[in-house]
Amino acid sequence: MANVTFQQEPVTLLGQEIKVGDQAPDFTVLSNDLKEVTPADYKGKVRLIASVPSIDTGVCSEETKRFNEEADKIDNVHVLTISMDLPFAQQRWCAANGVKNLDTLSDHRDASFGENYGVLIKELRLLARAIFVVDANDKVTYVEYVDEVTNHPDYEAALSAAKQA
């Protein structure tokens, strides 16, 4: 498993670590209108999936705003931000921050995404910061588990991978 820290303290990630070349695991999360969302809803589309601890914190907020701006510039790539935040909180945050170019999805109910992508922090029941790019054939083409959860991901590498997928 990836060695990850939260505020410099080691944390335990539950689930299997995802690697480039893996078939993208299935998961079920909730949209902001409380509908179940699965990878089948994006079948045939390239996805950049960002997992964040909470959309309403500094780094997560900046990251989501950055990917929202970039999502408008990348053709044929669907950007998803997944956190343990309640759908109502995600919806409120998106409205307050003008985020409309990506989907914010909640893993709070089942932690299905967190466990299946190896990003569920056992000690906190939050998601670790990570980026996954999944191509139109559901193959993982890029993975970044950010080693310190409070740090930013490598935006340029993730965006480049998404464009190439």
JSON list of C-alpha atoms in Angstrom, two decimals:
[
{"chain": "A", "resi": 1, "resn": "MET", "atom": "CA", "xyz": [0.00, 0.00, 0.00]},
{"chain": "A", "resi": 2, "resn": "ALA", "atom": "CA", "xyz": [0.98, 3.60, -0.49]},
{"chain": "A", "resi": 3, "resn": "ASN", "atom": "CA", "xyz": [2.66, 5.23, 2.50]},
{"chain": "A", "resi": 4, "resn": "VAL", "atom": "CA", "xyz": [0.45, 8.20, 3.34]},
{"chain": "A", "resi": 5, "resn": "THR", "atom": "CA", "xyz": [0.46, 10.68, 6.19]},
{"chain": "A", "resi": 6, "resn": "PHE", "atom": "CA", "xyz": [-2.13, 13.13, 7.45]},
{"chain": "A", "resi": 7, "resn": "GLN", "atom": "CA", "xyz": [-0.60, 16.17, 9.14]},
{"chain": "A", "resi": 8, "resn": "GLN", "atom": "CA", "xyz": [2.72, 14.25, 9.21]},
{"chain": "A", "resi": 9, "resn": "GLU", "atom": "CA", "xyz": [1.18, 11.27, 11.09]},
{"chain": "A", "resi": 10, "resn": "PRO", "atom": "CA", "xyz": [1.04, 7.89, 9.30]},
{"chain": "A", "resi": 11, "resn": "VAL", "atom": "CA", "xyz": [-2.46, 6.66, 8.46]},
{"chain": "A", "resi": 12, "resn": "THR", "atom": "CA", "xyz": [-3.83, 3.29, 7.34]},
{"chain": "A", "resi": 13, "resn": "LEU", "atom": "CA", "xyz": [-5.49, 3.12, 3.93]},
{"chain": "A", "resi": 14, "resn": "LEU", "atom": "CA", "xyz": [-8.14, 0.43, 3.59]},
{"chain": "A", "resi": 15, "resn": "GLY", "atom": "CA", "xyz": [-8.69, -1.48, 0.37]},
{"chain": "A", "resi": 16, "resn": "GLN", "atom": "CA", "xyz": [-6.46, -2.44, -2.53]},
{"chain": "A", "resi": 17, "resn": "GLU", "atom": "CA", "xyz": [-3.93, -0.04, -4.00]},
{"chain": "A", "resi": 18, "resn": "ILE", "atom": "CA", "xyz": [-4.76, 0.75, -7.63]},
{"chain": "A", "resi": 19, "resn": "LYS", "atom": "CA", "xyz": [-2.00, 0.59, -10.23]},
{"chain": "A", "resi": 20, "resn": "VAL", "atom": "CA", "xyz": [-1.69, 1.78, -13.83]},
{"chain": "A", "resi": 21, "resn": "GLY", "atom": "CA", "xyz": [-3.03, -0.94, -16.12]},
{"chain": "A", "resi": 22, "resn": "ASP", "atom": "CA", "xyz": [-5.62, -2.20, -13.63]},
{"chain": "A", "resi": 23, "resn": "GLN", "atom": "CA", "xyz": [-9.24, -2.52, -14.63]},
{"chain": "A", "resi": 24, "resn": "ALA", "atom": "CA", "xyz": [-10.99, 0.37, -12.85]},
{"chain": "A", "resi": 25, "resn": "PRO", "atom": "CA", "xyz": [-12.92, -1.00, -9.86]},
{"chain": "A", "resi": 26, "resn": "ASP", "atom": "CA", "xyz": [-16.65, -0.55, -9.53]},
{"chain": "A", "resi": 27, "resn": "PHE", "atom": "CA", "xyz": [-18.14, 1.72, -6.87]},
{"chain": "A", "resi": 28, "resn": "THR", "atom": "CA", "xyz": [-21.40, 3.37, -5.87]},
{"chain": "A", "resi": 29, "resn": "VAL", "atom": "CA", "xyz": [-21.53, 6.98, -4.65]},
{"chain": "A", "resi": 30, "resn": "LEU", "atom": "CA", "xyz": [-24.25, 9.61, -4.36]},
{"chain": "A", "resi": 31, "resn": "SER", "atom": "CA", "xyz": [-24.76, 12.65, -6.54]},
{"chain": "A", "resi": 32, "resn": "ASN", "atom": "CA", "xyz": [-25.75, 15.99, -5.04]},
{"chain": "A", "resi": 33, "resn": "ASP", "atom": "CA", "xyz": [-29.40, 15.12, -5.71]},
{"chain": "A", "resi": 34, "resn": "LEU", "atom": "CA", "xyz": [-29.01, 11.81, -3.78]},
{"chain": "A", "resi": 35, "resn": "LYS", "atom": "CA", "xyz": [-29.06, 9.55, -6.84]},
{"chain": "A", "resi": 36, "resn": "GLU", "atom": "CA", "xyz": [-26.72, 6.57, -6.95]},
{"chain": "A", "resi": 37, "resn": "VAL", "atom": "CA", "xyz": [-23.84, 6.99, -9.38]},
{"chain": "A", "resi": 38, "resn": "THR", "atom": "CA", "xyz": [-21.60, 4.19, -10.63]},
{"chain": "A", "resi": 39, "resn": "PRO", "atom": "CA", "xyz": [-18.86, 4.01, -13.29]},
{"chain": "A", "resi": 40, "resn": "ALA", "atom": "CA", "xyz": [-21.53, 2.71, -15.69]},
{"chain": "A", "resi": 41, "resn": "ASP", "atom": "CA", "xyz": [-22.92, 6.28, -15.74]},
{"chain": "A", "resi": 42, "resn": "TYR", "atom": "CA", "xyz": [-19.67, 7.35, -17.48]},
{"chain": "A", "resi": 43, "resn": "LYS", "atom": "CA", "xyz": [-19.28, 4.31, -19.74]},
{"chain": "A", "resi": 44, "resn": "GLY", "atom": "CA", "xyz": [-17.12, 5.05, -22.77]},
{"chain": "A", "resi": 45, "resn": "LYS", "atom": "CA", "xyz": [-15.80, 8.33, -21.32]},
{"chain": "A", "resi": 46, "resn": "VAL", "atom": "CA", "xyz": [-12.37, 9.25, -20.03]},
{"chain": "A", "resi": 47, "resn": "ARG", "atom": "CA", "xyz": [-12.51, 10.19, -16.35]},
{"chain": "A", "resi": 48, "resn": "LEU", "atom": "CA", "xyz": [-10.18, 12.15, -14.11]},
{"chain": "A", "resi": 49, "resn": "ILE", "atom": "CA", "xyz": [-11.21, 11.16, -10.58]},
{"chain": "A", "resi": 50, "resn": "ALA", "atom": "CA", "xyz": [-9.95, 13.22, -7.65]},
{"chain": "A", "resi": 51, "resn": "SER", "atom": "CA", "xyz": [-10.52, 11.90, -4.14]},
{"chain": "A", "resi": 52, "resn": "VAL", "atom": "CA", "xyz": [-10.30, 14.50, -1.38]},
{"chain": "A", "resi": 53, "resn": "PRO", "atom": "CA", "xyz": [-10.83, 14.43, 2.41]},
{"chain": "A", "resi": 54, "resn": "SER", "atom": "CA", "xyz": [-13.36, 17.29, 2.51]},
{"chain": "A", "resi": 55, "resn": "ILE", "atom": "CA", "xyz": [-14.29, 19.73, -0.21]},
{"chain": "A", "resi": 56, "resn": "ASP", "atom": "CA", "xyz": [-14.76, 22.43, 2.42]},
{"chain": "A", "resi": 57, "resn": "THR", "atom": "CA", "xyz": [-11.09, 22.63, 3.49]},
{"chain": "A", "resi": 58, "resn": "GLY", "atom": "CA", "xyz": [-8.31, 24.79, 2.02]},
{"chain": "A", "resi": 59, "resn": "VAL", "atom": "CA", "xyz": [-6.34, 22.41, -0.20]},
{"chain": "A", "resi": 60, "resn": "CYS", "atom": "CA", "xyz": [-9.43, 20.41, -1.25]},
{"chain": "A", "resi": 61, "resn": "SER", "atom": "CA", "xyz": [-11.26, 23.63, -2.13]},
{"chain": "A", "resi": 62, "resn": "GLU", "atom": "CA", "xyz": [-8.32, 24.93, -4.20]},
{"chain": "A", "resi": 63, "resn": "GLU", "atom": "CA", "xyz": [-7.91, 21.57, -5.92]},
{"chain": "A", "resi": 64, "resn": "THR", "atom": "CA", "xyz": [-11.58, 21.31, -6.84]},
{"chain": "A", "resi": 65, "resn": "LYS", "atom": "CA", "xyz": [-11.64, 24.88, -8.16]},
{"chain": "A", "resi": 66, "resn": "ARG", "atom": "CA", "xyz": [-8.52, 24.18, -10.25]},
{"chain": "A", "resi": 67, "resn": "PHE", "atom": "CA", "xyz": [-9.96, 21.01, -11.77]},
{"chain": "A", "resi": 68, "resn": "ASN", "atom": "CA", "xyz": [-13.25, 22.85, -12.39]},
{"chain": "A", "resi": 69, "resn": "GLU", "atom": "CA", "xyz": [-11.36, 25.47, -14.43]},
{"chain": "A", "resi": 70, "resn": "GLU", "atom": "CA", "xyz": [-9.36, 22.83, -16.29]},
{"chain": "A", "resi": 71, "resn": "ALA", "atom": "CA", "xyz": [-12.42, 20.64, -16.97]},
{"chain": "A", "resi": 72, "resn": "ASP", "atom": "CA", "xyz": [-13.80, 23.38, -19.21]},
{"chain": "A", "resi": 73, "resn": "LYS", "atom": "CA", "xyz": [-10.61, 23.21, -21.33]},
{"chain": "A", "resi": 74, "resn": "ILE", "atom": "CA", "xyz": [-10.28, 19.43, -21.76]},
{"chain": "A", "resi": 75, "resn": "ASP", "atom": "CA", "xyz": [-12.41, 17.81, -24.43]},
{"chain": "A", "resi": 76, "resn": "ASN", "atom": "CA", "xyz": [-13.90, 14.36, -23.84]},
{"chain": "A", "resi": 77, "resn": "VAL", "atom": "CA", "xyz": [-12.74, 14.11, -20.19]},
{"chain": "A", "resi": 78, "resn": "HIS", "atom": "CA", "xyz": [-15.23, 13.94, -17.35]},
{"chain": "A", "resi": 79, "resn": "VAL", "atom": "CA", "xyz": [-13.86, 15.25, -14.04]},
{"chain": "A", "resi": 80, "resn": "LEU", "atom": "CA", "xyz": [-15.20, 13.78, -10.78]},
{"chain": "A", "resi": 81, "resn": "THR", "atom": "CA", "xyz": [-14.36, 14.90, -7.25]},
{"chain": "A", "resi": 82, "resn": "ILE", "atom": "CA", "xyz": [-15.28, 12.35, -4.59]},
{"chain": "A", "resi": 83, "resn": "SER", "atom": "CA", "xyz": [-15.27, 12.97, -0.83]},
{"chain": "A", "resi": 84, "resn": "MET", "atom": "CA", "xyz": [-17.02, 11.77, 2.31]},
{"chain": "A", "resi": 85, "resn": "ASP", "atom": "CA", "xyz": [-18.89, 15.09, 2.54]},
{"chain": "A", "resi": 86, "resn": "LEU", "atom": "CA", "xyz": [-22.66, 14.90, 2.55]},
{"chain": "A", "resi": 87, "resn": "PRO", "atom": "CA", "xyz": [-24.25, 15.64, -0.84]},
{"chain": "A", "resi": 88, "resn": "PHE", "atom": "CA", "xyz": [-26.01, 18.70, 0.64]},
{"chain": "A", "resi": 89, "resn": "ALA", "atom": "CA", "xyz": [-22.69, 20.20, 1.75]},
{"chain": "A", "resi": 90, "resn": "GLN", "atom": "CA", "xyz": [-21.12, 19.50, -1.66]},
{"chain": "A", "resi": 91, "resn": "GLN", "atom": "CA", "xyz": [-24.05, 21.14, -3.42]},
{"chain": "A", "resi": 92, "resn": "ARG", "atom": "CA", "xyz": [-23.86, 24.21, -1.18]},
{"chain": "A", "resi": 93, "resn": "TRP", "atom": "CA", "xyz": [-20.09, 24.48, -1.65]},
{"chain": "A", "resi": 94, "resn": "CYS", "atom": "CA", "xyz": [-20.38, 24.19, -5.45]},
{"chain": "A", "resi": 95, "resn": "ALA", "atom": "CA", "xyz": [-23.06, 26.90, -5.57]},
{"chain": "A", "resi": 96, "resn": "ALA", "atom": "CA", "xyz": [-21.00, 29.23, -3.36]},
{"chain": "A", "resi": 97, "resn": "ASN", "atom": "CA", "xyz": [-17.85, 28.67, -5.45]},
{"chain": "A", "resi": 98, "resn": "GLY", "atom": "CA", "xyz": [-19.33, 28.61, -8.97]},
{"chain": "A", "resi": 99, "resn": "VAL", "atom": "CA", "xyz": [-18.23, 25.03, -9.60]},
{"chain": "A", "resi": 100, "resn": "LYS", "atom": "CA", "xyz": [-20.24, 23.68, -12.55]},
{"chain": "A", "resi": 101, "resn": "ASN", "atom": "CA", "xyz": [-17.78, 21.87, -14.85]},
{"chain": "A", "resi": 102, "resn": "LEU", "atom": "CA", "xyz": [-17.24, 18.73, -12.77]},
{"chain": "A", "resi": 103, "resn": "ASP", "atom": "CA", "xyz": [-19.29, 16.28, -10.72]},
{"chain": "A", "resi": 104, "resn": "THR", "atom": "CA", "xyz": [-18.95, 16.28, -6.94]},
{"chain": "A", "resi": 105, "resn": "LEU", "atom": "CA", "xyz": [-19.91, 12.91, -5.55]},
{"chain": "A", "resi": 106, "resn": "SER", "atom": "CA", "xyz": [-20.34, 11.65, -1.98]},
{"chain": "A", "resi": 107, "resn": "ASP", "atom": "CA", "xyz": [-18.92, 8.37, -0.68]},
{"chain": "A", "resi": 108, "resn": "HIS", "atom": "CA", "xyz": [-20.34, 8.95, 2.82]},
{"chain": "A", "resi": 109, "resn": "ARG", "atom": "CA", "xyz": [-22.95, 6.19, 2.72]},
{"chain": "A", "resi": 110, "resn": "ASP", "atom": "CA", "xyz": [-20.98, 3.06, 1.84]},
{"chain": "A", "resi": 111, "resn": "ALA", "atom": "CA", "xyz": [-17.33, 4.16, 1.49]},
{"chain": "A", "resi": 112, "resn": "SER", "atom": "CA", "xyz": [-17.50, 2.04, -1.67]},
{"chain": "A", "resi": 113, "resn": "PHE", "atom": "CA", "xyz": [-15.13, 4.23, -3.68]},
{"chain": "A", "resi": 114, "resn": "GLY", "atom": "CA", "xyz": [-12.73, 4.63, -0.75]},
{"chain": "A", "resi": 115, "resn": "GLU", "atom": "CA", "xyz": [-12.42, 0.90, -0.15]},
{"chain": "A", "resi": 116, "resn": "ASN", "atom": "CA", "xyz": [-12.32, -0.11, -3.83]},
{"chain": "A", "resi": 117, "resn": "TYR", "atom": "CA", "xyz": [-9.65, 2.47, -4.71]},
{"chain": "A", "resi": 118, "resn": "GLY", "atom": "CA", "xyz": [-7.58, 2.06, -1.54]},
{"chain": "A", "resi": 119, "resn": "VAL", "atom": "CA", "xyz": [-8.08, 5.62, -0.28]},
{"chain": "A", "resi": 120, "resn": "LEU", "atom": "CA", "xyz": [-10.28, 5.17, 2.80]},
{"chain": "A", "resi": 121, "resn": "ILE", "atom": "CA", "xyz": [-8.35, 6.41, 5.84]},
{"chain": "A", "resi": 122, "resn": "LYS", "atom": "CA", "xyz": [-9.16, 3.92, 8.60]},
{"chain": "A", "resi": 123, "resn": "GLU", "atom": "CA", "xyz": [-8.42, 6.29, 11.49]},
{"chain": "A", "resi": 124, "resn": "LEU", "atom": "CA", "xyz": [-10.54, 9.20, 10.17]},
{"chain": "A", "resi": 125, "resn": "ARG", "atom": "CA", "xyz": [-13.15, 7.67, 7.82]},
{"chain": "A", "resi": 126, "resn": "LEU", "atom": "CA", "xyz": [-12.11, 10.27, 5.27]},
{"chain": "A", "resi": 127, "resn": "LEU", "atom": "CA", "xyz": [-10.67, 9.76, 1.80]},
{"chain": "A", "resi": 128, "resn": "ALA", "atom": "CA", "xyz": [-6.97, 10.28, 1.17]},
{"chain": "A", "resi": 129, "resn": "ARG", "atom": "CA", "xyz": [-6.00, 12.71, -1.56]},
{"chain": "A", "resi": 130, "resn": "ALA", "atom": "CA", "xyz": [-5.44, 10.81, -4.79]},
{"chain": "A", "resi": 131, "resn": "ILE", "atom": "CA", "xyz": [-5.91, 11.17, -8.54]},
{"chain": "A", "resi": 132, "resn": "PHE", "atom": "CA", "xyz": [-6.94, 8.42, -10.95]},
{"chain": "A", "resi": 133, "resn": "VAL", "atom": "CA", "xyz": [-7.33, 8.68, -14.71]},
{"chain": "A", "resi": 134, "resn": "VAL", "atom": "CA", "xyz": [-9.51, 6.00, -16.29]},
{"chain": "A", "resi": 135, "resn": "ASP", "atom": "CA", "xyz": [-9.71, 5.66, -20.07]},
{"chain": "A", "resi": 136, "resn": "ALA", "atom": "CA", "xyz": [-12.82, 5.03, -22.17]},
{"chain": "A", "resi": 137, "resn": "ASN", "atom": "CA", "xyz": [-12.23, 1.26, -21.83]},
{"chain": "A", "resi": 138, "resn": "ASP", "atom": "CA", "xyz": [-12.19, 1.42, -18.00]},
{"chain": "A", "resi": 139, "resn": "LYS", "atom": "CA", "xyz": [-8.42, 0.90, -17.73]},
{"chain": "A", "resi": 140, "resn": "VAL", "atom": "CA", "xyz": [-6.51, 2.95, -15.17]},
{"chain": "A", "resi": 141, "resn": "THR", "atom": "CA", "xyz": [-3.88, 5.01, -17.03]},
{"chain": "A", "resi": 142, "resn": "TYR", "atom": "CA", "xyz": [-2.64, 7.27, -14.21]},
{"chain": "A", "resi": 143, "resn": "VAL", "atom": "CA", "xyz": [-2.47, 7.02, -10.41]},
{"chain": "A", "resi": 144, "resn": "GLU", "atom": "CA", "xyz": [-1.21, 9.42, -7.78]},
{"chain": "A", "resi": 145, "resn": "TYR", "atom": "CA", "xyz": [-1.61, 8.74, -4.08]},
{"chain": "A", "resi": 146, "resn": "VAL", "atom": "CA", "xyz": [-0.48, 12.04, -2.54]},
{"chain": "A", "resi": 147, "resn": "ASP", "atom": "CA", "xyz": [1.97, 11.07, 0.20]},
{"chain": "A", "resi": 148, "resn": "GLU", "atom": "CA", "xyz": [0.88, 13.84, 2.61]},
{"chain": "A", "resi": 149, "resn": "VAL", "atom": "CA", "xyz": [-2.91, 14.31, 2.52]},
{"chain": "A", "resi": 150, "resn": "THR", "atom": "CA", "xyz": [-2.62, 18.05, 3.19]},
{"chain": "A", "resi": 151, "resn": "ASN", "atom": "CA", "xyz": [-0.45, 18.58, 0.06]},
{"chain": "A", "resi": 152, "resn": "HIS", "atom": "CA", "xyz": [-1.63, 19.32, -3.48]},
{"chain": "A", "resi": 153, "resn": "PRO", "atom": "CA", "xyz": [-1.51, 16.64, -6.19]},
{"chain": "A", "resi": 154, "resn": "ASP", "atom": "CA", "xyz": [0.62, 17.00, -9.33]},
{"chain": "A", "resi": 155, "resn": "TYR", "atom": "CA", "xyz": [-1.97, 18.88, -11.42]},
{"chain": "A", "resi": 156, "resn": "GLU", "atom": "CA", "xyz": [0.10, 19.02, -14.60]},
{"chain": "A", "resi": 157, "resn": "ALA", "atom": "CA", "xyz": [0.84, 15.27, -14.64]},
{"chain": "A", "resi": 158, "resn": "ALA", "atom": "CA", "xyz": [-2.81, 14.40, -13.96]},
{"chain": "A", "resi": 159, "resn": "LEU", "atom": "CA", "xyz": [-4.13, 16.76, -16.63]},
{"chain": "A", "resi": 160, "resn": "SER", "atom": "CA", "xyz": [-1.57, 15.55, -19.15]},
{"chain": "A", "resi": 161, "resn": "ALA", "atom": "CA", "xyz": [-2.56, 11.92, -18.45]},
{"chain": "A", "resi": 162, "resn": "ALA", "atom": "CA", "xyz": [-6.23, 12.77, -18.86]},
{"chain": "A", "resi": 163, "resn": "LYS", "atom": "CA", "xyz": [-5.60, 14.46, -22.21]},
{"chain": "A", "resi": 164, "resn": "GLN", "atom": "CA", "xyz": [-3.60, 11.45, -23.43]},
{"chain": "A", "resi": 165, "resn": "ALA", "atom": "CA", "xyz": [-6.19, 8.89, -22.31]}
]
